[in-house]
mmCIF file of C-alpha atoms in Angstrom:
data_model
loop_
_atom_site.group_PDB
_atom_site.id
_atom_site.type_symbol
_atom_site.label_atom_id
_atom_site.label_comp_id
_atom_site.label_asym_id
_atom_site.label_seq_id
_atom_site.Cartn_x
_atom_site.Cartn_y
_atom_site.Cartn_z
ATOM 1 C CA MET N 23 25.733 21.852 8.434
ATOM 2 C CA ALA N 24 26.821 20.846 4.976
ATOM 3 C CA ALA N 25 24.145 18.104 4.937
ATOM 4 C CA GLY N 26 21.617 20.693 5.890
ATOM 5 C CA ARG N 27 22.755 23.141 3.174
ATOM 6 C CA ALA N 28 22.621 20.237 0.624
ATOM 7 C CA ALA N 29 19.118 19.405 1.696
ATOM 8 C CA LEU N 30 18.067 23.041 1.354
ATOM 9 C CA LEU N 31 19.592 23.283 -2.124
ATOM 10 C CA HIS N 32 17.809 20.163 -3.193
ATOM 11 C CA ARG N 33 14.290 21.155 -1.690
ATOM 12 C CA ARG N 34 11.781 22.368 -4.248
ATOM 13 C CA PRO N 35 8.820 24.713 -3.343
ATOM 14 C CA ALA N 36 5.700 22.924 -2.047
ATOM 15 C CA PRO N 37 3.218 22.712 -4.894
ATOM 16 C CA ALA N 38 0.181 22.999 -2.493
ATOM 17 C CA GLY N 39 1.227 26.426 -1.383
ATOM 18 C CA LEU N 40 1.838 27.755 -4.903
ATOM 19 C CA THR N 41 -1.564 26.357 -5.910
ATOM 20 C CA THR N 42 -3.269 27.946 -3.018
ATOM 21 C CA ALA N 43 -1.697 31.346 -3.851
ATOM 22 C CA LEU N 44 -2.506 31.069 -7.505
ATOM 23 C CA ALA N 45 -6.162 30.234 -6.619
ATOM 24 C CA ALA N 46 -6.449 33.197 -4.401
ATOM 25 C CA VAL N 47 -5.098 35.434 -7.085
ATOM 26 C CA LEU N 48 -7.495 34.176 -9.629
ATOM 27 C CA LEU N 49 -10.329 34.676 -7.177
ATOM 28 C CA GLY N 50 -9.343 38.255 -6.358
ATOM 29 C CA GLY N 51 -9.057 38.945 -10.127
ATOM 30 C CA TRP N 52 -12.657 37.573 -10.520
ATOM 31 C CA VAL N 53 -13.954 39.830 -7.760
ATOM 32 C CA ILE N 54 -12.457 42.890 -9.407
ATOM 33 C CA TRP N 55 -13.918 42.028 -12.681
ATOM 34 C CA TYR N 56 -17.219 41.288 -11.248
ATOM 35 C CA TYR N 57 -17.509 44.758 -9.775
ATOM 36 C CA ASN N 58 -15.768 46.692 -12.550
ATOM 37 C CA GLY N 59 -17.222 44.804 -15.618
ATOM 38 C CA SER N 60 -14.185 45.154 -17.615
ATOM 39 C CA ILE N 61 -11.775 42.219 -18.071
ATOM 40 C CA GLY N 62 -8.907 44.458 -19.201
ATOM 41 C CA TRP N 63 -9.256 46.635 -16.207
ATOM 42 C CA ALA N 64 -9.502 43.711 -13.824
ATOM 43 C CA ALA N 65 -6.358 42.074 -15.259
ATOM 44 C CA TYR N 66 -4.540 45.399 -15.070
ATOM 45 C CA LEU N 67 -5.411 45.825 -11.407
ATOM 46 C CA THR N 68 -4.692 42.197 -10.453
ATOM 47 C CA LEU N 69 -1.326 42.361 -12.156
ATOM 48 C CA LEU N 70 -0.362 45.680 -10.404
ATOM 49 C CA ASP N 71 -1.540 44.283 -7.062
ATOM 50 C CA LEU N 72 0.403 41.017 -7.637
ATOM 51 C CA ALA N 73 3.497 42.977 -8.116
ATOM 52 C CA GLY N 74 2.658 45.289 -5.146
ATOM 53 C CA ALA N 75 2.525 48.364 -7.287
ATOM 54 C CA ALA N 76 -1.151 49.243 -7.226
ATOM 55 C CA GLN N 77 -2.253 52.602 -5.631
ATOM 56 C CA PRO N 78 -4.878 52.200 -2.847
ATOM 57 C CA ASP N 79 -8.348 53.706 -3.458
ATOM 58 C CA GLN N 80 -9.371 56.831 -1.799
ATOM 59 C CA PRO N 81 -12.591 56.378 0.346
ATOM 60 C CA GLY N 82 -15.641 57.526 -1.414
ATOM 61 C CA PRO N 83 -19.075 56.316 -2.347
ATOM 62 C CA GLY N 84 -18.319 56.334 -6.036
ATOM 63 C CA THR N 85 -15.829 53.551 -5.904
ATOM 64 C CA PRO N 86 -16.964 50.367 -7.706
ATOM 65 C CA GLY N 87 -17.310 47.399 -5.620
ATOM 66 C CA GLY N 88 -16.479 49.312 -2.386
ATOM 67 C CA PRO N 89 -14.884 47.185 0.341
ATOM 68 C CA TRP N 90 -15.116 43.798 -1.697
ATOM 69 C CA VAL N 91 -12.676 45.210 -4.328
ATOM 70 C CA ARG N 92 -10.338 46.609 -1.678
ATOM 71 C CA LEU N 93 -10.390 43.287 0.157
ATOM 72 C CA ALA N 94 -9.609 41.373 -3.161
ATOM 73 C CA GLN N 95 -6.758 43.726 -3.857
ATOM 74 C CA VAL N 96 -5.397 43.161 -0.360
ATOM 75 C CA VAL N 97 -5.608 39.358 -0.853
ATOM 76 C CA VAL N 98 -3.858 39.456 -4.301
ATOM 77 C CA THR N 99 -1.087 41.785 -2.902
ATOM 78 C CA PHE N 100 -0.212 39.457 0.026
ATOM 79 C CA CYS N 101 -0.446 36.341 -2.382
ATOM 80 C CA GLY N 102 1.968 38.088 -4.651
ATOM 81 C CA ILE N 103 4.529 38.094 -1.690
ATOM 82 C CA THR N 104 4.502 34.277 -2.009
ATOM 83 C CA PHE N 105 3.620 33.640 -5.668
ATOM 84 C CA VAL N 106 6.119 35.824 -7.450
ATOM 85 C CA PRO N 107 9.328 34.806 -5.710
ATOM 86 C CA VAL N 108 8.222 31.097 -5.932
ATOM 87 C CA ALA N 109 7.353 31.350 -9.668
ATOM 88 C CA THR N 110 10.538 33.299 -10.322
ATOM 89 C CA ALA N 111 12.476 30.523 -8.712
ATOM 90 C CA ILE N 112 10.868 27.816 -10.594
ATOM 91 C CA VAL N 113 11.367 29.665 -14.063
ATOM 92 C CA VAL N 114 15.112 30.321 -13.231
ATOM 93 C CA ASP N 115 15.495 26.721 -12.171
ATOM 94 C CA MET N 116 13.886 25.539 -15.453
ATOM 95 C CA LEU N 117 16.005 27.738 -17.503
ATOM 96 C CA ALA N 118 19.403 26.857 -15.763
ATOM 97 C CA THR N 119 18.412 23.119 -15.935
ATOM 98 C CA GLY N 120 17.687 23.299 -19.519
ATOM 99 C CA ARG N 121 20.829 25.309 -20.278
ATOM 100 C CA ARG N 122 23.052 22.791 -18.553
ATOM 101 C CA GLY N 123 21.236 19.832 -19.948
ATOM 102 C CA LEU N 124 20.713 18.359 -16.456
ATOM 103 C CA PRO N 125 17.720 16.027 -15.800
ATOM 104 C CA ARG N 126 15.663 16.752 -12.830
ATOM 105 C CA ALA N 127 15.045 14.688 -9.763
ATOM 106 C CA PRO N 128 12.718 11.701 -10.299
ATOM 107 C CA GLY N 129 9.125 12.706 -10.668
ATOM 108 C CA SER N 130 6.215 11.420 -8.588
ATOM 109 C CA ARG N 131 5.425 8.958 -11.261
ATOM 110 C CA THR N 132 8.683 7.126 -11.071
ATOM 111 C CA ARG N 133 8.045 3.553 -10.168
ATOM 112 C CA GLY N 134 9.448 0.115 -10.684
ATOM 113 C CA HIS N 135 12.975 1.650 -11.267
ATOM 114 C CA VAL N 136 16.472 0.735 -10.113
ATOM 115 C CA VAL N 137 18.382 2.956 -7.713
ATOM 116 C CA VAL N 138 22.162 3.023 -8.354
ATOM 117 C CA VAL N 139 24.307 4.347 -5.486
ATOM 118 C CA GLY N 140 27.775 5.392 -6.519
ATOM 119 C CA LEU N 141 28.897 6.483 -10.012
ATOM 120 C CA GLY N 142 32.323 5.212 -10.201
ATOM 121 C CA ASN N 143 33.412 3.086 -13.102
ATOM 122 C CA VAL N 144 31.255 0.102 -11.884
ATOM 123 C CA GLY N 145 28.240 2.088 -10.952
ATOM 124 C CA THR N 146 28.298 4.061 -14.280
ATOM 125 C CA ARG N 147 28.436 0.783 -16.301
ATOM 126 C CA VAL N 148 25.827 -0.857 -14.155
ATOM 127 C CA ALA N 149 23.439 2.284 -14.734
ATOM 128 C CA ALA N 150 24.121 2.260 -18.444
ATOM 129 C CA LEU N 151 23.404 -1.517 -18.833
ATOM 130 C CA VAL N 152 20.207 -1.377 -16.841
ATOM 131 C CA HIS N 153 19.174 1.687 -18.830
ATOM 132 C CA GLU N 154 19.817 -0.273 -22.107
ATOM 133 C CA THR N 155 17.290 -2.887 -20.999
ATOM 134 C CA GLY N 156 14.529 -0.190 -20.792
ATOM 135 C CA VAL N 157 14.295 -0.193 -16.939
ATOM 136 C CA PRO N 158 14.177 3.301 -15.480
ATOM 137 C CA VAL N 159 17.304 4.268 -13.464
ATOM 138 C CA VAL N 160 17.879 6.857 -10.716
ATOM 139 C CA CYS N 161 21.387 7.540 -9.600
ATOM 140 C CA ILE N 162 22.828 8.856 -6.343
ATOM 141 C CA GLU N 163 26.298 10.293 -5.978
ATOM 142 C CA ARG N 164 27.989 12.118 -3.143
ATOM 143 C CA ASP N 165 30.836 13.575 -4.917
ATOM 144 C CA PRO N 166 29.910 16.239 -7.302
ATOM 145 C CA GLN N 167 33.250 15.731 -9.165
ATOM 146 C CA ALA N 168 32.613 12.072 -9.984
ATOM 147 C CA ARG N 169 33.326 11.360 -13.595
ATOM 148 C CA GLY N 170 30.270 9.104 -13.862
ATOM 149 C CA ILE N 171 27.815 11.962 -13.338
ATOM 150 C CA ALA N 172 28.446 13.393 -16.795
ATOM 151 C CA ALA N 173 28.156 9.900 -18.529
ATOM 152 C CA VAL N 174 24.747 9.178 -16.812
ATOM 153 C CA ARG N 175 23.421 12.565 -17.374
ATOM 154 C CA ALA N 176 24.187 12.153 -21.223
ATOM 155 C CA LEU N 177 21.790 9.317 -21.017
ATOM 156 C CA GLY N 178 19.145 11.418 -19.461
ATOM 157 C CA LEU N 179 19.066 9.637 -16.131
ATOM 158 C CA PRO N 180 18.106 11.593 -13.075
ATOM 159 C CA VAL N 181 21.101 12.085 -10.713
ATOM 160 C CA LEU N 182 20.827 13.188 -7.100
ATOM 161 C CA VAL N 183 24.320 14.877 -6.085
ATOM 162 C CA GLY N 184 25.323 16.009 -2.635
ATOM 163 C CA ASP N 185 26.255 15.104 0.769
ATOM 164 C CA ALA N 186 22.665 15.094 2.160
ATOM 165 C CA PRO N 187 21.850 12.311 4.566
ATOM 166 C CA LEU N 188 21.633 9.058 2.642
ATOM 167 C CA GLU N 189 18.123 8.283 3.949
ATOM 168 C CA SER N 190 16.714 11.537 2.472
ATOM 169 C CA GLN N 191 18.497 10.979 -0.809
ATOM 170 C CA LEU N 192 16.995 7.372 -1.103
ATOM 171 C CA ARG N 193 13.475 8.760 -0.396
ATOM 172 C CA ARG N 194 14.154 11.483 -3.016
ATOM 173 C CA ALA N 195 15.169 8.673 -5.377
ATOM 174 C CA ARG N 196 11.805 7.122 -4.397
ATOM 175 C CA VAL N 197 13.352 3.845 -3.315
ATOM 176 C CA GLN N 198 10.137 3.040 -1.614
ATOM 177 C CA TYR N 199 8.667 2.432 -5.165
ATOM 178 C CA SER N 200 11.828 0.957 -6.635
ATOM 179 C CA ARG N 201 12.340 -2.677 -7.813
ATOM 180 C CA ALA N 202 15.886 -2.933 -6.760
ATOM 181 C CA LEU N 203 18.914 -0.969 -5.225
ATOM 182 C CA VAL N 204 22.529 -1.452 -6.353
ATOM 183 C CA ALA N 205 25.243 0.022 -4.005
ATOM 184 C CA VAL N 206 28.468 0.116 -5.794
ATOM 185 C CA THR N 207 30.643 2.822 -4.248
ATOM 186 C CA THR N 208 34.245 2.219 -3.315
ATOM 187 C CA ASP N 209 33.450 2.190 0.369
ATOM 188 C CA ASP N 210 32.233 -0.990 2.005
ATOM 189 C CA ALA N 211 30.616 0.906 4.977
ATOM 190 C CA ALA N 212 28.732 3.247 2.638
ATOM 191 C CA ASN N 213 27.375 0.311 0.570
ATOM 192 C CA LEU N 214 26.227 -1.480 3.576
ATOM 193 C CA GLU N 215 24.653 1.691 4.933
ATOM 194 C CA ALA N 216 22.680 2.085 1.648
ATOM 195 C CA ALA N 217 21.434 -1.372 1.850
ATOM 196 C CA LEU N 218 20.232 -1.107 5.405
ATOM 197 C CA GLU N 219 18.635 2.214 4.937
ATOM 198 C CA ALA N 220 16.814 0.898 1.794
ATOM 199 C CA ARG N 221 15.550 -2.153 3.645
ATOM 200 C CA ALA N 222 14.357 0.180 6.454
ATOM 201 C CA VAL N 223 12.332 2.262 3.906
ATOM 202 C CA ARG N 224 11.157 -0.740 1.886
ATOM 203 C CA PRO N 225 12.013 -4.256 3.460
ATOM 204 C CA GLU N 226 11.083 -6.273 0.333
ATOM 205 C CA VAL N 227 13.351 -4.227 -2.195
ATOM 206 C CA ARG N 228 15.918 -6.437 -3.936
ATOM 207 C CA ILE N 229 19.352 -5.203 -2.990
ATOM 208 C CA VAL N 230 22.877 -5.805 -4.587
ATOM 209 C CA VAL N 231 25.931 -4.696 -2.713
ATOM 210 C CA ARG N 232 29.410 -4.315 -3.859
ATOM 211 C CA LEU N 233 31.977 -5.388 -1.189
ATOM 212 C CA PHE N 234 35.714 -5.719 -1.310
ATOM 213 C CA ASP N 235 36.114 -7.905 1.660
ATOM 214 C CA ASP N 236 35.155 -11.505 0.701
ATOM 215 C CA ASP N 237 34.580 -12.709 4.238
ATOM 216 C CA PHE N 238 32.478 -9.637 4.960
ATOM 217 C CA ALA N 239 30.449 -10.254 1.846
ATOM 218 C CA HIS N 240 29.716 -13.837 2.764
ATOM 219 C CA HIS N 241 28.621 -12.839 6.284
ATOM 220 C CA VAL N 242 26.268 -10.155 4.779
ATOM 221 C CA TYR N 243 24.884 -12.571 2.289
ATOM 222 C CA ALA N 244 24.229 -15.120 5.191
ATOM 223 C CA THR N 245 22.627 -12.543 7.589
ATOM 224 C CA LEU N 246 20.555 -10.466 5.240
ATOM 225 C CA GLY N 247 17.962 -12.419 3.379
ATOM 226 C CA ASN N 248 17.160 -10.247 0.249
ATOM 227 C CA VAL N 249 20.701 -8.852 -0.127
ATOM 228 C CA ALA N 250 22.983 -10.172 -2.754
ATOM 229 C CA SER N 251 26.577 -9.350 -1.725
ATOM 230 C CA ARG N 252 29.318 -9.556 -4.255
ATOM 231 C CA SER N 253 33.105 -9.397 -3.503
ATOM 232 C CA VAL N 254 35.024 -7.707 -6.394
ATOM 233 C CA SER N 255 38.169 -9.822 -5.662
ATOM 234 C CA TYR N 256 36.120 -13.020 -5.431
ATOM 235 C CA LEU N 257 34.602 -12.414 -8.934
ATOM 236 C CA SER N 258 37.729 -11.017 -10.771
ATOM 237 C CA ALA N 259 40.437 -13.248 -9.377
ATOM 238 C CA PRO N 260 39.258 -16.411 -11.155
ATOM 239 C CA ALA N 261 39.265 -14.547 -14.611
ATOM 240 C CA PHE N 262 42.804 -13.229 -13.952
ATOM 241 C CA ALA N 263 44.024 -16.678 -12.880
ATOM 242 C CA ALA N 264 42.524 -18.338 -15.902
ATOM 243 C CA ALA N 265 43.935 -15.777 -18.235
ATOM 244 C CA LEU N 266 47.435 -16.307 -16.645
ATOM 245 C CA MET N 267 47.001 -19.977 -17.523
ATOM 246 C CA GLY N 268 46.484 -19.036 -21.128
ATOM 247 C CA ARG N 269 42.701 -19.643 -21.240
ATOM 248 C CA GLU N 270 40.498 -17.368 -23.337
ATOM 249 C CA VAL N 271 38.028 -16.357 -20.718
ATOM 250 C CA LEU N 272 34.971 -14.977 -22.173
ATOM 251 C CA GLY N 273 33.252 -13.964 -18.949
ATOM 252 C CA THR N 274 32.343 -14.870 -15.254
ATOM 253 C CA LEU N 275 28.946 -15.678 -13.773
ATOM 254 C CA SER N 276 28.013 -15.322 -10.112
ATOM 255 C CA VAL N 277 25.857 -18.234 -8.986
ATOM 256 C CA TYR N 278 24.900 -17.605 -5.285
ATOM 257 C CA ARG N 279 28.410 -17.631 -3.742
ATOM 258 C CA HIS N 280 30.167 -19.502 -6.415
ATOM 259 C CA VAL N 281 31.825 -18.300 -9.707
ATOM 260 C CA LEU N 282 31.373 -19.918 -12.925
ATOM 261 C CA LEU N 283 33.854 -19.191 -15.778
ATOM 262 C CA ILE N 284 33.011 -19.140 -19.449
ATOM 263 C CA ALA N 285 36.026 -19.976 -21.544
ATOM 264 C CA GLU N 286 36.868 -20.856 -25.062
ATOM 265 C CA LEU N 287 39.620 -23.406 -25.602
ATOM 266 C CA THR N 288 41.423 -24.619 -28.754
ATOM 267 C CA ALA N 289 42.523 -28.330 -29.415
ATOM 268 C CA GLU N 290 45.987 -28.076 -30.758
ATOM 269 C CA GLU N 291 49.209 -30.023 -30.646
ATOM 270 C CA GLY N 292 50.625 -30.459 -27.110
ATOM 271 C CA THR N 293 47.147 -30.221 -25.407
ATOM 272 C CA GLY N 294 45.170 -32.900 -23.736
ATOM 273 C CA LEU N 295 42.169 -31.815 -25.628
ATOM 274 C CA LEU N 296 43.202 -33.063 -29.064
ATOM 275 C CA GLY N 297 41.776 -36.419 -29.849
ATOM 276 C CA ARG N 298 39.231 -36.257 -27.015
ATOM 277 C CA ASP N 299 35.508 -36.213 -27.304
ATOM 278 C CA THR N 300 33.205 -34.085 -25.075
ATOM 279 C CA HIS N 301 32.263 -36.923 -22.837
ATOM 280 C CA GLU N 302 35.934 -37.381 -21.872
ATOM 281 C CA ILE N 303 36.455 -33.591 -21.284
ATOM 282 C CA GLU N 304 33.280 -33.395 -19.018
ATOM 283 C CA GLY N 305 34.380 -36.546 -17.193
ATOM 284 C CA ALA N 306 37.124 -34.538 -15.418
ATOM 285 C CA GLY N 307 34.322 -32.984 -13.416
ATOM 286 C CA GLY N 308 33.396 -29.372 -12.936
ATOM 287 C CA VAL N 309 33.212 -28.640 -16.693
ATOM 288 C CA ARG N 310 30.335 -28.602 -19.160
ATOM 289 C CA VAL N 311 30.860 -28.135 -22.904
ATOM 290 C CA ILE N 312 28.109 -25.790 -24.207
ATOM 291 C CA ALA N 313 29.393 -25.221 -27.794
ATOM 292 C CA VAL N 314 31.737 -26.486 -30.433
ATOM 293 C CA ARG N 315 33.274 -24.553 -33.180
ATOM 294 C CA LEU N 316 34.845 -26.902 -35.810
ATOM 295 C CA ALA N 317 38.023 -25.812 -37.605
ATOM 296 C CA ARG N 318 36.442 -26.324 -40.927
ATOM 297 C CA ARG N 319 33.573 -23.961 -39.971
ATOM 298 C CA PRO N 320 35.232 -21.269 -37.881
ATOM 299 C CA GLY N 321 32.420 -18.781 -37.957
ATOM 300 C CA ASP N 322 29.647 -21.269 -36.728
ATOM 301 C CA HIS N 323 29.235 -22.050 -33.094
ATOM 302 C CA GLN N 324 27.259 -25.277 -32.585
ATOM 303 C CA TRP N 325 25.358 -24.861 -29.459
ATOM 304 C CA ASN N 326 23.516 -28.129 -29.565
ATOM 305 C CA PHE N 327 26.341 -30.339 -30.864
ATOM 306 C CA ALA N 328 24.867 -33.712 -31.516
ATOM 307 C CA ASP N 329 27.933 -35.810 -32.100
ATOM 308 C CA ARG N 330 29.209 -35.676 -28.551
ATOM 309 C CA ALA N 331 31.438 -38.771 -29.466
ATOM 310 C CA ARG N 332 33.349 -36.908 -32.152
ATOM 311 C CA ARG N 333 36.891 -36.390 -31.241
ATOM 312 C CA LEU N 334 38.358 -32.927 -31.401
ATOM 313 C CA GLU N 335 40.747 -32.316 -34.218
ATOM 314 C CA THR N 336 43.310 -29.614 -34.743
ATOM 315 C CA GLY N 337 42.036 -26.141 -34.662
ATOM 316 C CA ASP N 338 38.559 -27.147 -33.203
ATOM 317 C CA ARG N 339 37.465 -25.007 -30.328
ATOM 318 C CA ILE N 340 35.001 -25.544 -27.545
ATOM 319 C CA VAL N 341 33.143 -23.121 -25.230
ATOM 320 C CA VAL N 342 32.906 -24.508 -21.814
ATOM 321 C CA ALA N 343 31.295 -23.449 -18.505
ATOM 322 C CA ALA N 344 33.629 -24.584 -15.685
ATOM 323 C CA THR N 345 34.326 -23.910 -12.027
ATOM 324 C CA ARG N 346 37.943 -22.988 -10.973
ATOM 325 C CA SER N 347 38.676 -26.464 -10.092
ATOM 326 C CA GLY N 348 37.170 -27.665 -13.303
ATOM 327 C CA LEU N 349 39.432 -25.421 -15.380
ATOM 328 C CA ALA N 350 42.460 -26.762 -13.272
ATOM 329 C CA ARG N 351 41.553 -30.253 -14.196
ATOM 330 C CA ILE N 352 41.392 -29.323 -17.843
ATOM 331 C CA ASN N 353 44.954 -27.925 -17.325
ATOM 332 C CA THR N 354 45.905 -31.392 -15.955
ATOM 333 C CA LEU N 355 44.602 -32.943 -19.164
ATOM 334 C CA ASP N 356 46.715 -30.437 -21.127
ATOM 335 C CA SER N 357 49.805 -31.374 -19.282
ATOM 336 C CA GLY N 358 49.330 -35.014 -19.243
ATOM 337 C CA GLY N 359 48.298 -35.419 -22.787
ATOM 338 C CA SER N 360 45.816 -38.046 -24.018
#
């Protein structure tokens, strides 16, 4: 029942019915004008009939237009039963939406966008980052109290809120015309449901799923061809472990089912980096030096460091891309010295 109520609240009047009623009203007004010859009188009668307040004509031979005018008035009156409430609802909705500063549901021209399901900390950040790149974003959130709703609404992004069935929410988000779907709620089952529903609506859509169970994420990745599943613990654990080892981890990159760490290391007394060149550092395996920052030029990262045979001096810093085992081998160099 709750889902049904949410669906009703989100349903908008059918534009076809409103257009038909408006066309009938205009036609009736034209008939009244044709037989009376006065635009002002025709508009007056049409508006009264539309509001259901017109007085019926008394039968008589002197009535202009005769049965045609009466028929037009009847049509306008019955159309008013549909037109006036619908028009009032649209105006009230527009005023309320503008007063609250809420964006509307995605329009019929929304295409090539990214659908973000879940507006927790991760979902809100993902929506903001994608929006910064200029790609349209449509968000879905079941919890009306989620803190991320206000953040994405401040960016002007459309948000679909409510406990309506996920399939209908995805269709309202126009997932069939989207370029990708990102499911990042805190519930593995809900994220997987969003992925499967999106695949059912549009099989070729690109899907990214946030999962907490790493084994489950690996199974989903191996089973569903166009779904990129990411385990939060798998991605975050290497960064925490490296930070505990004293490394200055700049970030992590997910490459298929592997994690690559980007770290900046300092050559100083007591470390195995001091006195080594980049060839020796990379020889440990699982490590690639991508930039060097010399102590004498601390503000300049040399991304294409030509002198790879130059040995590191005290205060020199290197930026490396390394696997977890590669960082562990660098730690062995630190412990063992040169």
